[in-house]
Amino acid sequence: MSPPLPRLPRPRRRAAGAAAAAALLGVAWPSFADASATYSFSAAGQDATDLQDAFEVLPGDNQTGWLGADSDVSVVIGGGPGGGPRRVLWLFADTFLARHDAKTRARVWDGMHMPGSTVALAACGADTCSGRPTFFWREDAKGDPAPFFELPEAQRENGELLWVVAGIASRDGSSVMLLAQRVQRPLTVLGSTAIVIHNLDKVDDPRQWQYTMSELGEEEMTWFSGVTFAEETGDQVLLFGHEHTGGPHSFGSRGRKDPEHWSRTLLARASLSDLLRHDWSAAEYWVEPGRWAPVWPVHGRQRAQRLDVPTWETTCTWSSELGLWYVFNVEGHAIAMWTAQQVVGPWSRSEVYRLPPAFRKTTSDNGAWLCYAAKAHPEMQRKASEARAFHGAADEALLFQ
């Protein structure tokens, strides 16, 4: 029997040594009025304190364990204890693995490791998937923590690593395709990498899963930002990417005097069945209304149409109740919820949450935390008129030590 997946429609970054964590947020929409071609929308967010106990899985005093991570992607997959029907696979990028001082409730930096990827599994109940996660990572030949997903040795020796930032499961929950940034620290994006895992519904321990990888070109056009089904049924998926042009709204402009805050989004479509075979030959990207062009070969690319919505390391989710797509994005001291009736837009922005003072990082404030990469987790919804999200938080004071 296929696991019931979240309702779907038709439809940073960080630097070396950054302390990473994730914060929980619940957003409810009290009102929505559809006026056909136009609509009005309002929503408000609050701290999801009910989930804190579930996700604060601390090791014993002076024991080494999982003490925070960023990226926080969640994918509903098949399998579970005793052959259960479904569970949630959580995927993280930079992760703190360190000893925990119970008296001071603090990480012990001596002996700390930061692998670029870890995972967790959590059980699903009858209605939601907010069970307590169990965390997993790999170990190297010396017994030290190692990234869960690793590139071939030659690339690792070149300083390359993977940050998994998006993913999707097959309809039956037996396979997943993950999308990762391929980077060199501190923050050089080299391209995108697809990671595919099959038969994960039949194996309880993720450390026994076998995965395969393929590179998706260079940094000029990346496709790691997000992926979701295009329709409520069927095999087509939508992918969200970016163009490294150095122009307006480009990630490449961030080092300039007046950097843009986010890249304009590129939209692509493909068959998930193809992508699970590492076959990207039929992938197409949106050029203009009603027209799509092949992603490959590179030399034949046409100018892409950009969506006016930020999707760098985020999620694009369909709400059946609202009849809207929505995206969360951290913008300054606020988290915004972007909505649209069609994935190609037009998109509208609503501010739904103000970050607490401790999380309002500025360039001159080394005591605060930088927030980024907000993602939705619809499998944790308690009711239809709610969305739940995590956003990453990095203590940038560590960057300069």
CSV table of C-alpha atoms in Angstrom, one decimal:
chain,number,residue,atom,x,y,z
A,1,MET,CA,0.0,0.0,0.0
A,2,SER,CA,1.3,3.4,-0.9
A,3,PRO,CA,2.0,5.8,2.0
A,4,PRO,CA,-0.4,8.8,2.1
A,5,LEU,CA,1.8,11.7,1.2
A,6,PRO,CA,1.1,15.4,2.1
A,7,ARG,CA,-1.5,17.0,-0.1
A,8,LEU,CA,0.2,18.3,-3.2
A,9,PRO,CA,-1.3,20.3,-6.1
A,10,ARG,CA,-1.4,20.3,-9.3
A,11,PRO,CA,1.3,21.8,-7.6
A,12,ARG,CA,23.0,31.2,2.5
A,13,ARG,CA,24.5,30.6,2.7
A,14,ARG,CA,26.7,29.5,5.5
A,15,ALA,CA,30.4,29.8,6.0
A,16,ALA,CA,33.1,27.6,7.5
A,17,GLY,CA,32.7,27.3,11.3
A,18,ALA,CA,29.2,28.8,11.4
A,19,ALA,CA,27.1,27.5,14.2
A,20,ALA,CA,23.9,26.2,12.8
A,21,ALA,CA,20.5,25.5,14.2
A,22,ALA,CA,16.8,25.6,13.3
A,23,ALA,CA,13.9,27.4,14.7
A,24,LEU,CA,10.2,26.4,14.6
A,25,LEU,CA,7.4,28.5,13.3
A,26,GLY,CA,3.7,28.0,12.9
A,27,VAL,CA,1.7,30.1,10.5
A,28,ALA,CA,-2.1,30.3,10.4
A,29,TRP,CA,-4.3,32.1,7.8
A,30,PRO,CA,-7.4,33.6,9.4
A,31,SER,CA,-8.8,35.0,6.2
A,32,PHE,CA,-8.7,34.4,2.5
A,33,ALA,CA,-11.0,35.9,-0.1
A,34,ASP,CA,-10.8,34.7,-3.7
A,35,ALA,CA,-11.9,37.2,-6.3
A,36,SER,CA,-11.0,35.0,-9.4
A,37,ALA,CA,-8.2,36.9,-11.1
A,38,THR,CA,-7.2,38.7,-7.8
A,39,TYR,CA,-7.3,37.6,-4.2
A,40,SER,CA,-6.7,39.0,-0.7
A,41,PHE,CA,-4.7,37.0,1.9
A,42,SER,CA,-3.6,37.5,5.5
A,43,ALA,CA,-1.7,35.2,7.8
A,44,ALA,CA,0.2,35.4,11.1
A,45,GLY,CA,3.0,33.3,12.5
A,46,GLN,CA,3.9,32.4,16.1
A,47,ASP,CA,6.6,30.2,17.7
A,48,ALA,CA,5.7,26.5,17.4
A,49,THR,CA,6.5,25.7,21.0
A,50,ASP,CA,4.6,22.5,21.0
A,51,LEU,CA,7.3,21.0,18.7
A,52,GLN,CA,10.2,22.1,20.8
A,53,ASP,CA,10.2,19.0,23.0
A,54,ALA,CA,10.1,16.7,20.0
A,55,PHE,CA,13.1,18.2,18.2
A,56,GLU,CA,15.3,19.1,21.2
A,57,VAL,CA,16.9,15.6,21.4
A,58,LEU,CA,19.9,16.3,23.6
A,59,PRO,CA,22.5,13.7,24.4
A,60,GLY,CA,23.3,12.8,28.0
A,61,ASP,CA,25.6,14.9,30.1
A,62,ASN,CA,29.1,15.0,28.6
A,63,GLN,CA,28.1,12.6,25.8
A,64,THR,CA,28.5,13.4,22.1
A,65,GLY,CA,25.4,13.8,20.0
A,66,TRP,CA,23.5,15.8,17.4
A,67,LEU,CA,23.2,19.4,18.7
A,68,GLY,CA,21.8,21.4,15.8
A,69,ALA,CA,22.0,21.8,12.0
A,70,ASP,CA,20.7,23.8,9.2
A,71,SER,CA,19.0,23.2,5.8
A,72,ASP,CA,16.2,21.1,7.5
A,73,VAL,CA,14.5,19.4,4.5
A,74,SER,CA,11.7,16.9,5.2
A,75,VAL,CA,10.4,14.2,2.9
A,76,VAL,CA,7.6,11.7,3.6
A,77,ILE,CA,8.8,8.2,2.7
A,78,GLY,CA,7.6,4.7,3.1
A,79,GLY,CA,8.7,2.2,5.8
A,80,GLY,CA,8.9,2.4,9.5
A,81,PRO,CA,9.2,0.2,12.6
A,82,GLY,CA,7.4,-3.1,12.1
A,83,GLY,CA,6.9,-2.3,8.4
A,84,GLY,CA,4.9,0.9,9.1
A,85,PRO,CA,3.3,2.7,6.2
A,86,ARG,CA,5.2,6.0,6.3
A,87,ARG,CA,7.8,8.1,8.1
A,88,VAL,CA,9.6,11.3,7.6
A,89,LEU,CA,13.2,11.6,6.4
A,90,TRP,CA,14.8,14.8,7.6
A,91,LEU,CA,17.9,16.0,5.8
A,92,PHE,CA,20.4,18.5,7.2
A,93,ALA,CA,23.5,20.3,6.0
A,94,ASP,CA,26.2,21.6,8.4
A,95,THR,CA,25.6,19.8,11.7
A,96,PHE,CA,27.0,20.2,15.2
A,97,LEU,CA,28.1,16.9,16.6
A,98,ALA,CA,29.6,17.7,20.0
A,99,ARG,CA,29.5,16.9,23.7
A,100,HIS,CA,26.7,18.4,25.7
A,101,ASP,CA,27.2,20.1,29.1
A,102,ALA,CA,23.9,19.5,30.9
A,103,LYS,CA,24.7,22.0,33.7
A,104,THR,CA,25.3,24.9,31.4
A,105,ARG,CA,23.0,23.6,28.6
A,106,ALA,CA,25.8,24.4,26.2
A,107,ARG,CA,27.8,22.7,23.5
A,108,VAL,CA,31.4,21.7,24.4
A,109,TRP,CA,33.6,23.0,21.6
A,110,ASP,CA,36.5,20.7,22.4
A,111,GLY,CA,36.2,17.7,20.1
A,112,MET,CA,33.3,19.2,18.1
A,113,HIS,CA,32.8,18.0,14.5
A,114,MET,CA,30.7,19.6,11.7
A,115,PRO,CA,29.9,17.2,8.9
A,116,GLY,CA,28.2,18.8,5.9
A,117,SER,CA,25.3,16.4,6.0
A,118,THR,CA,23.3,14.3,8.5
A,119,VAL,CA,19.8,12.7,8.4
A,120,ALA,CA,17.0,11.8,10.8
A,121,LEU,CA,13.9,9.6,10.8
A,122,ALA,CA,10.7,10.4,12.6
A,123,ALA,CA,7.5,8.3,12.8
A,124,CYS,CA,4.2,9.5,11.4
A,125,GLY,CA,0.8,9.2,13.2
A,126,ALA,CA,-2.6,9.0,11.7
A,127,ASP,CA,-2.8,12.7,10.8
A,128,THR,CA,0.6,14.3,11.2
A,129,CYS,CA,4.3,13.5,11.0
A,130,SER,CA,5.8,15.3,14.0
A,131,GLY,CA,7.3,12.4,15.9
A,132,ARG,CA,10.5,12.5,17.8
A,133,PRO,CA,13.5,12.2,15.4
A,134,THR,CA,16.4,9.8,15.6
A,135,PHE,CA,19.6,11.2,14.1
A,136,PHE,CA,22.1,9.4,12.0
A,137,TRP,CA,25.6,10.2,10.6
A,138,ARG,CA,28.4,8.2,9.2
A,139,GLU,CA,31.9,7.6,10.6
A,140,ASP,CA,35.3,7.6,8.9
A,141,ALA,CA,38.0,5.0,9.2
A,142,LYS,CA,39.2,6.6,12.5
A,143,GLY,CA,35.7,6.5,14.0
A,144,ASP,CA,35.2,10.3,13.6
A,145,PRO,CA,31.9,11.7,12.4
A,146,ALA,CA,31.7,12.0,8.6
A,147,PRO,CA,29.1,13.5,6.2
A,148,PHE,CA,26.2,11.3,5.3
A,149,PHE,CA,26.5,12.1,1.6
A,150,GLU,CA,30.0,12.4,0.2
A,151,LEU,CA,31.5,13.2,-3.2
A,152,PRO,CA,34.2,11.0,-4.8
A,153,GLU,CA,37.7,11.2,-3.2
A,154,ALA,CA,39.2,13.4,-5.9
A,155,GLN,CA,36.6,16.1,-5.3
A,156,ARG,CA,36.9,15.9,-1.6
A,157,GLU,CA,40.6,16.4,-1.9
A,158,ASN,CA,39.8,19.5,-3.9
A,159,GLY,CA,37.8,20.8,-0.9
A,160,GLU,CA,34.4,20.1,-2.4
A,161,LEU,CA,31.4,19.0,-0.3
A,162,LEU,CA,27.6,18.7,-0.6
A,163,TRP,CA,24.9,20.6,1.2
A,164,VAL,CA,21.5,18.9,0.6
A,165,VAL,CA,18.9,21.6,0.4
A,166,ALA,CA,15.8,20.0,-1.3
A,167,GLY,CA,14.2,16.7,-2.0
A,168,ILE,CA,11.2,14.7,-3.1
A,169,ALA,CA,9.9,11.2,-2.7
A,170,SER,CA,8.3,9.0,-5.3
A,171,ARG,CA,4.5,8.6,-5.0
A,172,ASP,CA,4.9,5.2,-3.4
A,173,GLY,CA,7.5,6.4,-0.9
A,174,SER,CA,10.1,3.9,-2.0
A,175,SER,CA,12.7,6.3,-3.6
A,176,VAL,CA,13.9,9.8,-3.1
A,177,MET,CA,15.7,12.3,-5.3
A,178,LEU,CA,17.7,14.9,-3.3
A,179,LEU,CA,19.2,18.1,-4.6
A,180,ALA,CA,22.4,19.4,-3.2
A,181,GLN,CA,24.6,22.5,-3.5
A,182,ARG,CA,28.1,21.4,-4.6
A,183,VAL,CA,30.4,23.9,-2.8
A,184,GLN,CA,33.8,24.8,-1.6
A,185,ARG,CA,34.0,26.5,1.7
A,186,PRO,CA,33.3,29.1,2.8
A,187,LEU,CA,30.7,29.9,0.1
A,188,THR,CA,31.7,29.1,-3.5
A,189,VAL,CA,28.8,27.4,-5.3
A,190,LEU,CA,30.3,25.0,-8.0
A,191,GLY,CA,27.0,23.6,-9.2
A,192,SER,CA,24.2,21.1,-8.3
A,193,THR,CA,24.3,17.4,-7.5
A,194,ALA,CA,21.4,15.0,-7.6
A,195,ILE,CA,21.4,12.2,-5.1
A,196,VAL,CA,19.1,9.2,-5.6
A,197,ILE,CA,18.2,6.5,-3.1
A,198,HIS,CA,16.0,3.5,-3.9
A,199,ASN,CA,14.3,0.9,-1.7
A,200,LEU,CA,14.6,3.0,1.4
A,201,ASP,CA,11.1,1.9,2.5
A,202,LYS,CA,12.6,-1.6,3.0
A,203,VAL,CA,15.6,-0.7,5.2
A,204,ASP,CA,15.1,0.8,8.6
A,205,ASP,CA,18.7,2.0,9.2
A,206,PRO,CA,19.5,4.8,6.8
A,207,ARG,CA,23.3,4.1,7.2
A,208,GLN,CA,22.6,0.9,5.2
A,209,TRP,CA,21.0,2.8,2.3
A,210,GLN,CA,22.9,2.9,-1.0
A,211,TYR,CA,22.9,6.1,-3.0
A,212,THR,CA,24.0,7.2,-6.4
A,213,MET,CA,24.9,10.8,-7.6
A,214,SER,CA,25.1,12.8,-10.8
A,215,GLU,CA,26.3,16.3,-11.4
A,216,LEU,CA,23.9,18.8,-12.9
A,217,GLY,CA,26.2,21.2,-14.7
A,218,GLU,CA,28.1,24.1,-13.4
A,219,GLU,CA,27.4,27.2,-11.4
A,220,GLU,CA,25.9,29.2,-14.3
A,221,MET,CA,22.5,27.5,-13.9
A,222,THR,CA,21.8,25.6,-10.7
A,223,TRP,CA,18.7,23.5,-9.8
A,224,PHE,CA,19.0,22.8,-6.1
A,225,SER,CA,16.6,25.4,-4.6
A,226,GLY,CA,13.5,23.4,-4.6
A,227,VAL,CA,11.4,20.6,-6.1
A,228,THR,CA,7.7,19.7,-5.9
A,229,PHE,CA,5.1,17.8,-7.8
A,230,ALA,CA,3.4,19.8,-10.6
A,231,GLU,CA,0.0,18.1,-10.2
A,232,GLU,CA,-1.9,16.3,-7.5
A,233,THR,CA,-1.4,13.1,-9.5
A,234,GLY,CA,1.1,12.2,-12.1
A,235,ASP,CA,4.9,12.1,-12.5
A,236,GLN,CA,5.9,15.6,-13.5
A,237,VAL,CA,7.8,17.7,-11.0
A,238,LEU,CA,8.7,21.4,-10.9
A,239,LEU,CA,12.3,22.5,-10.1
A,240,PHE,CA,13.4,25.9,-8.9
A,241,GLY,CA,16.8,27.2,-9.8
A,242,HIS,CA,19.0,30.2,-10.3
A,243,GLU,CA,21.2,31.8,-12.9
A,244,HIS,CA,24.7,32.9,-11.9
A,245,THR,CA,24.8,36.0,-14.0
A,246,GLY,CA,26.1,38.6,-11.6
A,247,GLY,CA,23.3,40.9,-12.7
A,248,PRO,CA,20.3,42.2,-10.8
A,249,HIS,CA,18.8,39.7,-8.3
A,250,SER,CA,21.7,37.3,-8.9
A,251,PHE,CA,23.4,35.4,-6.1
A,252,GLY,CA,26.7,36.3,-7.8
A,253,SER,CA,26.1,40.0,-7.0
A,254,ARG,CA,26.2,39.4,-3.2
A,255,GLY,CA,29.8,40.5,-3.0
A,256,ARG,CA,29.1,43.9,-4.6
A,257,LYS,CA,28.7,47.2,-2.9
A,258,ASP,CA,24.9,47.0,-3.2
A,259,PRO,CA,24.2,43.3,-3.3
A,260,GLU,CA,20.8,41.9,-4.1
A,261,HIS,CA,19.0,40.1,-1.2
A,262,TRP,CA,17.9,37.1,-3.4
A,263,SER,CA,18.2,35.6,-6.8
A,264,ARG,CA,15.4,35.7,-9.2
A,265,THR,CA,13.9,32.2,-9.6
A,266,LEU,CA,14.1,30.0,-12.7
A,267,LEU,CA,11.5,27.3,-13.2
A,268,ALA,CA,12.0,23.9,-14.8
A,269,ARG,CA,9.9,20.8,-15.3
A,270,ALA,CA,10.8,17.1,-15.7
A,271,SER,CA,9.6,13.6,-15.1
A,272,LEU,CA,10.5,12.3,-11.6
A,273,SER,CA,10.8,8.8,-13.1
A,274,ASP,CA,13.5,10.1,-15.4
A,275,LEU,CA,15.3,12.0,-12.6
A,276,LEU,CA,15.3,8.9,-10.4
A,277,ARG,CA,17.3,7.2,-13.2
A,278,HIS,CA,19.7,10.3,-13.3
A,279,ASP,CA,18.2,11.1,-16.7
A,280,TRP,CA,17.9,14.9,-17.0
A,281,SER,CA,17.9,14.9,-20.8
A,282,ALA,CA,14.3,15.8,-21.2
A,283,ALA,CA,14.2,18.6,-18.5
A,284,GLU,CA,12.9,21.9,-19.7
A,285,TYR,CA,12.9,25.4,-18.2
A,286,TRP,CA,10.4,28.1,-18.6
A,287,VAL,CA,11.3,30.7,-21.3
A,288,GLU,CA,8.0,32.6,-21.6
A,289,PRO,CA,4.2,31.9,-21.2
A,290,GLY,CA,3.4,28.7,-23.1
A,291,ARG,CA,7.0,28.0,-24.1
A,292,TRP,CA,9.7,25.8,-22.5
A,293,ALA,CA,13.3,25.1,-23.7
A,294,PRO,CA,15.7,22.2,-23.0
A,295,VAL,CA,18.0,22.7,-20.0
A,296,TRP,CA,20.7,20.9,-21.9
A,297,PRO,CA,22.9,21.3,-23.9
A,298,VAL,CA,24.3,24.4,-22.3
A,299,HIS,CA,25.3,26.1,-25.5
A,300,GLY,CA,21.7,26.0,-26.8
A,301,ARG,CA,20.2,27.8,-23.8
A,302,GLN,CA,17.7,30.6,-24.4
A,303,ARG,CA,17.1,33.5,-22.0
A,304,ALA,CA,15.0,32.2,-19.1
A,305,GLN,CA,11.9,33.8,-17.7
A,306,ARG,CA,12.4,34.6,-14.0
A,307,LEU,CA,9.7,34.2,-11.4
A,308,ASP,CA,9.3,37.2,-9.1
A,309,VAL,CA,9.6,35.1,-5.9
A,310,PRO,CA,12.7,34.3,-3.8
A,311,THR,CA,13.4,30.6,-3.6
A,312,TRP,CA,17.1,30.3,-2.6
A,313,GLU,CA,17.1,27.2,-0.3
A,314,THR,CA,13.4,27.1,0.3
A,315,THR,CA,10.2,25.2,-0.5
A,316,CYS,CA,7.3,25.9,-2.8
A,317,THR,CA,4.1,24.3,-1.5
A,318,TRP,CA,0.5,24.0,-2.7
A,319,SER,CA,-2.4,24.6,-0.3
A,320,SER,CA,-5.5,22.8,-1.4
A,321,GLU,CA,-7.6,24.9,1.0
A,322,LEU,CA,-6.4,28.2,-0.3
A,323,GLY,CA,-5.9,27.2,-3.9
A,324,LEU,CA,-2.5,28.9,-3.6
A,325,TRP,CA,1.1,28.1,-3.9
A,326,TYR,CA,3.2,29.5,-1.0
A,327,VAL,CA,6.9,30.1,-0.3
A,328,PHE,CA,8.5,31.3,3.0
A,329,ASN,CA,11.5,33.6,2.8
A,330,VAL,CA,13.6,35.3,5.5
A,331,GLU,CA,13.9,39.0,4.6
A,332,GLY,CA,15.8,41.2,7.0
A,333,HIS,CA,14.1,40.9,10.4
A,334,ALA,CA,11.0,39.3,9.0
A,335,ILE,CA,9.7,36.1,7.5
A,336,ALA,CA,7.6,36.7,4.5
A,337,MET,CA,5.0,34.3,3.0
A,338,TRP,CA,4.7,34.7,-0.8
A,339,THR,CA,1.6,33.3,-2.5
A,340,ALA,CA,0.3,32.9,-6.0
A,341,GLN,CA,-2.6,31.2,-7.8
A,342,GLN,CA,-0.3,30.0,-10.5
A,343,VAL,CA,3.3,28.9,-9.9
A,344,VAL,CA,4.5,31.2,-12.7
A,345,GLY,CA,2.9,34.1,-10.8
A,346,PRO,CA,2.0,36.9,-10.2
A,347,TRP,CA,3.3,36.4,-6.6
A,348,SER,CA,2.2,38.5,-3.6
A,349,ARG,CA,4.1,39.1,-0.4
A,350,SER,CA,2.7,39.0,3.2
A,351,GLU,CA,4.9,39.5,6.3
A,352,VAL,CA,3.9,36.8,8.7
A,353,TYR,CA,6.5,36.9,11.5
A,354,ARG,CA,9.0,39.3,13.1
A,355,LEU,CA,12.2,37.7,14.3
A,356,PRO,CA,13.0,38.0,18.0
A,357,PRO,CA,15.8,40.5,18.8
A,358,ALA,CA,18.3,37.8,19.4
A,359,PHE,CA,17.9,36.6,15.8
A,360,ARG,CA,18.2,40.0,14.2
A,361,LYS,CA,21.8,39.7,13.0
A,362,THR,CA,23.4,42.8,11.6
A,363,THR,CA,26.9,43.2,10.2
A,364,SER,CA,28.0,45.1,13.4
A,365,ASP,CA,26.3,42.8,15.9
A,366,ASN,CA,28.4,39.7,16.5
A,367,GLY,CA,26.2,38.6,19.4
A,368,ALA,CA,23.1,37.9,17.4
A,369,TRP,CA,22.1,35.1,15.0
A,370,LEU,CA,21.7,35.3,11.3
A,371,CYS,CA,18.5,33.6,10.0
A,372,TYR,CA,18.1,32.1,6.5
A,373,ALA,CA,16.6,29.3,4.4
A,374,ALA,CA,13.0,29.1,5.7
A,375,LYS,CA,11.2,25.9,4.6
A,376,ALA,CA,7.7,24.6,4.9
A,377,HIS,CA,6.9,21.1,6.3
A,378,PRO,CA,3.3,20.4,5.4
A,379,GLU,CA,3.4,16.9,6.9
A,380,MET,CA,3.4,18.5,10.4
A,381,GLN,CA,0.2,20.5,9.8
A,382,ARG,CA,-2.4,20.0,12.6
A,383,LYS,CA,-5.2,21.6,10.5
A,384,ALA,CA,-5.7,22.7,7.0
A,385,SER,CA,-5.5,26.4,7.7
A,386,GLU,CA,-1.9,26.1,9.0
A,387,ALA,CA,1.6,25.9,7.7
A,388,ARG,CA,4.7,24.9,9.7
A,389,ALA,CA,8.2,26.0,8.9
A,390,PHE,CA,11.8,25.9,10.1
A,391,HIS,CA,14.4,28.5,9.4
A,392,GLY,CA,18.1,28.1,9.9
A,393,ALA,CA,20.1,30.2,12.3
A,394,ALA,CA,23.9,30.7,12.2
A,395,ASP,CA,26.1,32.3,14.9
A,396,GLU,CA,28.3,34.3,12.7
A,397,ALA,CA,30.6,35.4,15.5
A,398,LEU,CA,32.4,32.1,15.0
A,399,LEU,CA,33.3,32.9,11.4
A,400,PHE,CA,36.2,35.1,12.4
A,401,GLN,CA,37.8,33.1,15.2
